[in-house]
Amino acid sequence: MRILKGWTKKERKELEDAKYNGFNNAIYLINGIADDDCTSLTEKYINGSPDEDNQMARDIADFYCGNAKFPEQKYYVQLIKNNDSSYLNRNTLKNFCTTSSYQPDEIFQTKFTEDEIKDIDPRYMAFAVPVEDDDE
């Protein structure tokens, strides 16, 4: 499964909405982009180079066929609000958790998907803080 990158939140939402609520297949959507039916996708198309446009078409086709998906939302787990040393960190070598800052390194994982948090302890979801795109 290929992970789609380089899509803004608006473009992603528009593509997901088009697939699940509007355009029955990728060809209809691609034709709709050219006709300005999808404003964010049209802007992405208009501002792209031919190579970027071709990649966009591949992304749309793969997304529609189930061969590509968007990355899952990642979260920090901050156990004490406004305390920069209270983020959950999982040691990836020895599989234990501790608290520290959220600065990534080679040994400690600081960003988690919802499923990863629930695997550690479902109660930690109450402390989940979405990672902003700028942090990725």
Tab-separated table of N, CA and C in Angstrom:
chain	number	residue	atom	x	y	z
A	1	MET	N	0.862	-1.181	0.000
A	1	MET	CA	0.000	0.000	0.000
A	1	MET	C	0.901	1.235	0.000
A	2	ARG	N	0.686	2.080	-0.976
A	2	ARG	CA	1.466	3.307	-1.101
A	2	ARG	C	0.851	4.388	-0.225
A	3	ILE	N	1.699	5.190	0.431
A	3	ILE	CA	1.251	6.306	1.265
A	3	ILE	C	1.335	7.587	0.433
A	4	LEU	N	0.209	8.304	0.373
A	4	LEU	CA	0.144	9.548	-0.403
A	4	LEU	C	0.710	10.698	0.419
A	5	LYS	N	1.633	11.423	-0.172
A	5	LYS	CA	2.245	12.569	0.492
A	5	LYS	C	2.148	13.782	-0.400
A	6	GLY	N	2.287	14.965	0.193
A	6	GLY	CA	2.274	16.200	-0.570
A	6	GLY	C	0.880	16.747	-0.819
A	7	TRP	N	-0.098	16.269	-0.074
A	7	TRP	CA	-1.474	16.737	-0.204
A	7	TRP	C	-1.826	17.573	1.015
A	8	THR	N	-2.410	18.754	0.796
A	8	THR	CA	-2.858	19.577	1.917
A	8	THR	C	-4.108	18.945	2.530
A	9	LYS	N	-4.480	19.423	3.707
A	9	LYS	CA	-5.696	18.910	4.353
A	9	LYS	C	-6.927	19.157	3.495
A	10	LYS	N	-6.992	20.331	2.864
A	10	LYS	CA	-8.146	20.656	2.003
A	10	LYS	C	-8.199	19.729	0.788
A	11	GLU	N	-7.048	19.503	0.160
A	11	GLU	CA	-6.998	18.624	-1.008
A	11	GLU	C	-7.363	17.193	-0.618
A	12	ARG	N	-6.831	16.750	0.503
A	12	ARG	CA	-7.131	15.404	0.986
A	12	ARG	C	-8.624	15.235	1.249
A	13	LYS	N	-9.211	16.204	1.945
A	13	LYS	CA	-10.638	16.128	2.257
A	13	LYS	C	-11.469	16.127	0.981
A	14	GLU	N	-11.087	16.970	0.035
A	14	GLU	CA	-11.828	17.041	-1.212
A	14	GLU	C	-11.741	15.720	-1.988
A	15	LEU	N	-10.568	15.104	-2.004
A	15	LEU	CA	-10.410	13.821	-2.681
A	15	LEU	C	-11.222	12.734	-1.982
A	16	GLU	N	-11.166	12.691	-0.665
A	16	GLU	CA	-11.945	11.701	0.083
A	16	GLU	C	-13.442	11.908	-0.131
A	17	ASP	N	-13.889	13.171	-0.070
A	17	ASP	CA	-15.307	13.469	-0.306
A	17	ASP	C	-15.726	13.073	-1.721
A	18	ALA	N	-14.855	13.360	-2.683
A	18	ALA	CA	-15.175	13.015	-4.069
A	18	ALA	C	-15.339	11.506	-4.221
A	19	LYS	N	-14.453	10.742	-3.612
A	19	LYS	CA	-14.524	9.287	-3.750
A	19	LYS	C	-15.767	8.716	-3.065
A	20	TYR	N	-16.043	9.182	-1.872
A	20	TYR	CA	-17.092	8.552	-1.071
A	20	TYR	C	-18.464	9.222	-1.219
A	21	ASN	N	-18.510	10.442	-1.755
A	21	ASN	CA	-19.784	11.161	-1.810
A	21	ASN	C	-20.123	11.773	-3.156
A	22	GLY	N	-19.324	11.569	-4.164
A	22	GLY	CA	-19.633	12.297	-5.379
A	22	GLY	C	-19.255	11.573	-6.647
A	23	PHE	N	-17.989	11.570	-6.947
A	23	PHE	CA	-17.521	11.023	-8.214
A	23	PHE	C	-17.373	9.506	-8.086
A	24	ASN	N	-18.014	8.785	-9.001
A	24	ASN	CA	-18.050	7.325	-8.921
A	24	ASN	C	-16.720	6.658	-9.241
A	25	ASN	N	-15.890	7.315	-10.049
A	25	ASN	CA	-14.604	6.709	-10.373
A	25	ASN	C	-13.565	7.797	-10.624
A	26	ALA	N	-12.328	7.365	-10.729
A	26	ALA	CA	-11.212	8.298	-10.848
A	26	ALA	C	-11.288	9.134	-12.128
A	27	ILE	N	-11.725	8.548	-13.219
A	27	ILE	CA	-11.802	9.290	-14.490
A	27	ILE	C	-12.793	10.441	-14.384
A	28	TYR	N	-13.958	10.187	-13.778
A	28	TYR	CA	-14.930	11.272	-13.586
A	28	TYR	C	-14.330	12.386	-12.744
A	29	LEU	N	-13.594	12.018	-11.711
A	29	LEU	CA	-12.985	13.032	-10.857
A	29	LEU	C	-11.940	13.825	-11.624
A	30	ILE	N	-11.080	13.134	-12.351
A	30	ILE	CA	-10.037	13.838	-13.102
A	30	ILE	C	-10.675	14.788	-14.124
A	31	ASN	N	-11.729	14.358	-14.789
A	31	ASN	CA	-12.447	15.256	-15.703
A	31	ASN	C	-13.098	16.405	-14.945
A	32	GLY	N	-13.595	16.156	-13.751
A	32	GLY	CA	-14.199	17.200	-12.925
A	32	GLY	C	-13.198	18.241	-12.492
A	33	ILE	N	-11.966	17.813	-12.268
A	33	ILE	CA	-10.917	18.772	-11.894
A	33	ILE	C	-10.701	19.750	-13.034
A	34	ALA	N	-10.631	19.243	-14.241
A	34	ALA	CA	-10.431	20.115	-15.401
A	34	ALA	C	-11.611	21.060	-15.596
A	35	ASP	N	-12.791	20.643	-15.167
A	35	ASP	CA	-13.983	21.482	-15.306
A	35	ASP	C	-14.213	22.378	-14.100
A	36	ASP	N	-13.279	22.385	-13.160
A	36	ASP	CA	-13.338	23.252	-11.981
A	36	ASP	C	-14.457	22.851	-11.005
A	37	ASP	N	-14.793	21.547	-10.948
A	37	ASP	CA	-15.795	21.091	-9.988
A	37	ASP	C	-15.216	20.953	-8.574
A	38	CYS	N	-13.924	20.786	-8.458
A	38	CYS	CA	-13.259	20.582	-7.166
A	38	CYS	C	-12.205	21.674	-7.005
A	39	THR	N	-12.507	22.691	-6.231
A	39	THR	CA	-11.658	23.890	-6.199
A	39	THR	C	-10.235	23.616	-5.716
A	40	SER	N	-10.068	22.882	-4.620
A	40	SER	CA	-8.710	22.628	-4.109
A	40	SER	C	-7.912	21.748	-5.062
A	41	LEU	N	-8.557	20.733	-5.612
A	41	LEU	CA	-7.869	19.853	-6.551
A	41	LEU	C	-7.564	20.581	-7.852
A	42	THR	N	-8.476	21.462	-8.275
A	42	THR	CA	-8.226	22.263	-9.475
A	42	THR	C	-7.012	23.152	-9.278
A	43	GLU	N	-6.921	23.775	-8.109
A	43	GLU	CA	-5.774	24.636	-7.813
A	43	GLU	C	-4.471	23.837	-7.815
A	44	LYS	N	-4.503	22.638	-7.224
A	44	LYS	CA	-3.320	21.766	-7.221
A	44	LYS	C	-2.927	21.435	-8.663
A	45	TYR	N	-3.920	21.141	-9.490
A	45	TYR	CA	-3.668	20.787	-10.885
A	45	TYR	C	-3.112	21.976	-11.672
A	46	ILE	N	-3.729	23.139	-11.508
A	46	ILE	CA	-3.315	24.326	-12.258
A	46	ILE	C	-1.910	24.771	-11.874
A	47	ASN	N	-1.556	24.655	-10.605
A	47	ASN	CA	-0.260	25.131	-10.129
A	47	ASN	C	0.864	24.111	-10.298
A	48	GLY	N	0.561	22.932	-10.806
A	48	GLY	CA	1.568	21.892	-10.939
A	48	GLY	C	2.227	21.869	-12.300
A	49	SER	N	3.368	21.224	-12.334
A	49	SER	CA	4.060	20.978	-13.600
A	49	SER	C	3.465	19.716	-14.229
A	50	PRO	N	3.805	19.421	-15.472
A	50	PRO	CA	3.301	18.183	-16.073
A	50	PRO	C	3.652	16.933	-15.248
A	51	ASP	N	4.851	16.879	-14.690
A	51	ASP	CA	5.227	15.733	-13.850
A	51	ASP	C	4.364	15.667	-12.594
A	52	GLU	N	4.118	16.828	-11.981
A	52	GLU	CA	3.272	16.863	-10.784
A	52	GLU	C	1.826	16.484	-11.131
A	53	ASP	N	1.355	16.927	-12.289
A	53	ASP	CA	0.002	16.572	-12.731
A	53	ASP	C	-0.121	15.069	-12.958
A	54	ASN	N	0.903	14.470	-13.567
A	54	ASN	CA	0.892	13.023	-13.785
A	54	ASN	C	0.905	12.272	-12.454
A	55	GLN	N	1.689	12.775	-11.501
A	55	GLN	CA	1.725	12.137	-10.172
A	55	GLN	C	0.371	12.265	-9.490
A	56	MET	N	-0.255	13.412	-9.640
A	56	MET	CA	-1.581	13.624	-9.062
A	56	MET	C	-2.583	12.625	-9.640
A	57	ALA	N	-2.540	12.415	-10.955
A	57	ALA	CA	-3.437	11.455	-11.598
A	57	ALA	C	-3.170	10.037	-11.089
A	58	ARG	N	-1.885	9.672	-10.925
A	58	ARG	CA	-1.542	8.349	-10.368
A	58	ARG	C	-2.061	8.215	-8.942
A	59	ASP	N	-1.880	9.285	-8.150
A	59	ASP	CA	-2.364	9.266	-6.762
A	59	ASP	C	-3.876	9.053	-6.713
A	60	ILE	N	-4.602	9.781	-7.550
A	60	ILE	CA	-6.065	9.665	-7.565
A	60	ILE	C	-6.481	8.261	-7.976
A	61	ALA	N	-5.877	7.739	-9.050
A	61	ALA	CA	-6.230	6.393	-9.518
A	61	ALA	C	-5.911	5.352	-8.450
A	62	ASP	N	-4.735	5.436	-7.840
A	62	ASP	CA	-4.356	4.467	-6.794
A	62	ASP	C	-5.265	4.583	-5.582
A	63	PHE	N	-5.640	5.812	-5.212
A	63	PHE	CA	-6.531	6.020	-4.070
A	63	PHE	C	-7.893	5.389	-4.353
A	64	TYR	N	-8.411	5.615	-5.534
A	64	TYR	CA	-9.709	5.047	-5.910
A	64	TYR	C	-9.670	3.520	-5.958
A	65	CYS	N	-8.552	2.961	-6.402
A	65	CYS	CA	-8.431	1.497	-6.531
A	65	CYS	C	-8.060	0.815	-5.214
A	66	GLY	N	-7.768	1.599	-4.187
A	66	GLY	CA	-7.381	1.011	-2.906
A	66	GLY	C	-5.914	0.629	-2.824
A	67	ASN	N	-5.104	1.152	-3.748
A	67	ASN	CA	-3.668	0.858	-3.741
A	67	ASN	C	-2.851	1.930	-3.032
A	68	ALA	N	-3.506	2.989	-2.571
A	68	ALA	CA	-2.821	4.080	-1.875
A	68	ALA	C	-3.761	4.650	-0.826
A	69	LYS	N	-3.176	5.185	0.224
A	69	LYS	CA	-3.958	5.817	1.280
A	69	LYS	C	-3.161	6.975	1.851
A	70	PHE	N	-3.854	7.827	2.582
A	70	PHE	CA	-3.189	8.932	3.253
A	70	PHE	C	-2.600	8.427	4.564
A	71	PRO	N	-1.530	9.062	5.035
A	71	PRO	CA	-0.959	8.627	6.306
A	71	PRO	C	-1.947	8.844	7.446
A	72	GLU	N	-1.864	7.990	8.443
A	72	GLU	CA	-2.734	8.133	9.604
A	72	GLU	C	-2.323	9.354	10.427
A	73	GLN	N	-3.310	9.947	11.092
A	73	GLN	CA	-3.045	11.067	11.994
A	73	GLN	C	-2.120	10.571	13.112
A	74	LYS	N	-1.111	11.347	13.407
A	74	LYS	CA	-0.196	11.034	14.511
A	74	LYS	C	-0.511	11.958	15.689
A	75	TYR	N	-0.185	11.463	16.874
A	75	TYR	CA	-0.441	12.198	18.110
A	75	TYR	C	0.781	12.151	19.016
A	76	TYR	N	0.965	13.225	19.769
A	76	TYR	CA	1.815	13.190	20.947
A	76	TYR	C	0.895	12.824	22.102
A	77	VAL	N	1.442	12.207	23.121
A	77	VAL	CA	0.677	11.946	24.331
A	77	VAL	C	1.332	12.784	25.428
A	78	GLN	N	0.661	13.882	25.804
A	78	GLN	CA	1.182	14.792	26.823
A	78	GLN	C	0.385	14.559	28.100
A	79	LEU	N	1.050	13.965	29.083
A	79	LEU	CA	0.364	13.543	30.296
A	79	LEU	C	0.065	14.693	31.253
A	80	ILE	N	0.883	15.729	31.238
A	80	ILE	CA	0.648	16.910	32.072
A	80	ILE	C	0.653	18.122	31.151
A	81	LYS	N	-0.485	18.793	31.078
A	81	LYS	CA	-0.626	19.943	30.185
A	81	LYS	C	0.391	21.026	30.545
A	82	ASN	N	0.957	21.657	29.514
A	82	ASN	CA	1.939	22.749	29.646
A	82	ASN	C	3.225	22.314	30.333
A	83	ASN	N	3.534	21.030	30.301
A	83	ASN	CA	4.782	20.514	30.861
A	83	ASN	C	5.538	19.821	29.729
A	84	ASP	N	6.614	20.445	29.270
A	84	ASP	CA	7.349	19.931	28.111
A	84	ASP	C	8.117	18.640	28.383
A	85	SER	N	8.145	18.197	29.616
A	85	SER	CA	8.838	16.949	29.943
A	85	SER	C	7.876	15.819	30.263
A	86	SER	N	6.613	15.978	29.897
A	86	SER	CA	5.619	14.968	30.263
A	86	SER	C	5.037	14.236	29.050
A	87	TYR	N	5.795	14.194	27.972
A	87	TYR	CA	5.339	13.488	26.778
A	87	TYR	C	5.714	12.012	26.866
A	88	LEU	N	4.801	11.169	26.421
A	88	LEU	CA	5.061	9.741	26.393
A	88	LEU	C	6.119	9.439	25.341
A	89	ASN	N	7.107	8.660	25.716
A	89	ASN	CA	8.171	8.215	24.823
A	89	ASN	C	8.256	6.697	24.937
A	90	ARG	N	8.301	6.004	23.798
A	90	ARG	CA	8.443	4.548	23.824
A	90	ARG	C	9.812	4.178	23.287
A	91	ASN	N	10.567	3.447	24.108
A	91	ASN	CA	11.868	2.942	23.693
A	91	ASN	C	11.620	1.834	22.683
A	92	THR	N	12.111	2.025	21.467
A	92	THR	CA	11.836	1.060	20.401
A	92	THR	C	12.743	-0.165	20.472
A	93	LEU	N	13.832	-0.082	21.218
A	93	LEU	CA	14.741	-1.222	21.331
A	93	LEU	C	14.319	-2.184	22.440
A	94	LYS	N	13.900	-1.633	23.564
A	94	LYS	CA	13.573	-2.467	24.718
A	94	LYS	C	12.091	-2.470	25.049
A	95	ASN	N	11.295	-1.752	24.252
A	95	ASN	CA	9.837	-1.733	24.371
A	95	ASN	C	9.345	-1.377	25.774
A	96	PHE	N	9.794	-0.241	26.276
A	96	PHE	CA	9.231	0.302	27.506
A	96	PHE	C	8.918	1.768	27.286
A	97	CYS	N	8.060	2.304	28.129
A	97	CYS	CA	7.649	3.704	27.993
A	97	CYS	C	8.173	4.520	29.166
A	98	THR	N	8.406	5.797	28.879
A	98	THR	CA	8.848	6.752	29.882
A	98	THR	C	8.296	8.112	29.479
A	99	THR	N	8.524	9.112	30.282
A	99	THR	CA	8.141	10.474	29.913
A	99	THR	C	9.391	11.312	29.724
A	100	SER	N	9.285	12.228	28.780
A	100	SER	CA	10.377	13.138	28.473
A	100	SER	C	9.812	14.195	27.528
A	101	SER	N	10.680	14.846	26.770
A	101	SER	CA	10.222	15.811	25.781
A	101	SER	C	9.711	15.043	24.556
A	102	TYR	N	9.193	15.767	23.583
A	102	TYR	CA	8.689	15.108	22.381
A	102	TYR	C	9.670	15.188	21.226
A	103	GLN	N	10.906	15.520	21.497
A	103	GLN	CA	11.911	15.601	20.447
A	103	GLN	C	12.288	14.191	19.986
A	104	PRO	N	12.120	13.916	18.709
A	104	PRO	CA	12.395	12.560	18.222
A	104	PRO	C	13.889	12.243	18.227
A	105	ASP	N	14.187	10.981	18.410
A	105	ASP	CA	15.551	10.506	18.231
A	105	ASP	C	15.485	9.077	17.707
A	106	GLU	N	16.626	8.435	17.589
A	106	GLU	CA	16.672	7.111	16.966
A	106	GLU	C	16.075	6.022	17.845
A	107	ILE	N	16.062	6.209	19.150
A	107	ILE	CA	15.643	5.150	20.058
A	107	ILE	C	14.210	5.324	20.535
A	108	PHE	N	13.772	6.567	20.739
A	108	PHE	CA	12.460	6.804	21.332
A	108	PHE	C	11.443	7.290	20.307
A	109	GLN	N	10.300	6.659	20.315
A	109	GLN	CA	9.166	7.072	19.492
A	109	GLN	C	8.339	8.060	20.306
A	110	THR	N	8.008	9.198	19.692
A	110	THR	CA	7.224	10.223	20.389
A	110	THR	C	5.897	10.515	19.705
A	111	LYS	N	5.745	10.072	18.458
A	111	LYS	CA	4.507	10.274	17.706
A	111	LYS	C	3.850	8.909	17.515
A	112	PHE	N	2.543	8.857	17.788
A	112	PHE	CA	1.837	7.593	17.763
A	112	PHE	C	0.539	7.717	16.975
A	113	THR	N	0.134	6.635	16.331
A	113	THR	CA	-1.201	6.586	15.741
A	113	THR	C	-2.184	6.267	16.866
A	114	GLU	N	-3.459	6.419	16.588
A	114	GLU	CA	-4.486	6.109	17.589
A	114	GLU	C	-4.387	4.643	18.030
A	115	ASP	N	-4.189	3.747	17.083
A	115	ASP	CA	-4.075	2.326	17.425
A	115	ASP	C	-2.853	2.042	18.297
A	116	GLU	N	-1.734	2.708	18.007
A	116	GLU	CA	-0.529	2.506	18.826
A	116	GLU	C	-0.765	2.979	20.258
A	117	ILE	N	-1.451	4.104	20.414
A	117	ILE	CA	-1.753	4.602	21.768
A	117	ILE	C	-2.641	3.608	22.496
A	118	LYS	N	-3.676	3.144	21.823
A	118	LYS	CA	-4.597	2.193	22.459
A	118	LYS	C	-3.908	0.881	22.810
A	119	ASP	N	-2.917	0.471	22.012
A	119	ASP	CA	-2.162	-0.740	22.328
A	119	ASP	C	-1.334	-0.578	23.600
A	120	ILE	N	-0.841	0.638	23.825
A	120	ILE	CA	-0.083	0.899	25.062
A	120	ILE	C	-1.047	0.939	26.238
A	121	ASP	N	-2.057	1.808	26.138
A	121	ASP	CA	-3.099	1.912	27.164
A	121	ASP	C	-4.201	2.817	26.617
A	122	PRO	N	-5.405	2.299	26.434
A	122	PRO	CA	-6.484	3.104	25.848
A	122	PRO	C	-6.779	4.391	26.616
A	123	ARG	N	-6.477	4.404	27.901
A	123	ARG	CA	-6.741	5.613	28.701
A	123	ARG	C	-5.870	6.791	28.271
A	124	TYR	N	-4.760	6.514	27.593
A	124	TYR	CA	-3.876	7.588	27.137
A	124	TYR	C	-4.504	8.431	26.024
A	125	MET	N	-5.557	7.949	25.382
A	125	MET	CA	-6.203	8.724	24.323
A	125	MET	C	-6.729	10.061	24.862
A	126	ALA	N	-7.032	10.114	26.136
A	126	ALA	CA	-7.498	11.367	26.746
A	126	ALA	C	-6.402	12.436	26.735
A	127	PHE	N	-5.156	12.021	26.579
A	127	PHE	CA	-4.019	12.940	26.609
A	127	PHE	C	-3.396	13.143	25.219
A	128	ALA	N	-4.047	12.612	24.197
A	128	ALA	CA	-3.513	12.685	22.835
A	128	ALA	C	-3.658	14.091	22.269
A	129	VAL	N	-2.570	14.582	21.703
A	129	VAL	CA	-2.528	15.912	21.079
A	129	VAL	C	-2.128	15.707	19.620
A	130	PRO	N	-2.978	16.102	18.671
A	130	PRO	CA	-2.641	15.880	17.261
A	130	PRO	C	-1.328	16.562	16.868
A	131	VAL	N	-0.522	15.834	16.116
A	131	VAL	CA	0.715	16.398	15.558
A	131	VAL	C	0.301	17.254	14.359
A	132	GLU	N	0.698	18.496	14.359
A	132	GLU	CA	0.383	19.388	13.243
A	132	GLU	C	1.252	19.019	12.049
A	133	ASP	N	0.798	19.359	10.853
A	133	ASP	CA	1.538	19.061	9.636
A	133	ASP	C	2.948	19.621	9.667
A	134	ASP	N	3.121	20.767	10.299
A	134	ASP	CA	4.442	21.394	10.377
A	134	ASP	C	5.415	20.528	11.163
A	135	ASP	N	4.888	19.707	12.090
A	135	ASP	CA	5.735	18.877	12.912
A	135	ASP	C	6.162	17.592	12.210
A	136	GLU	N	5.481	17.232	11.132
A	136	GLU	CA	5.772	15.956	10.446
A	136	GLU	C	7.075	16.009	9.714
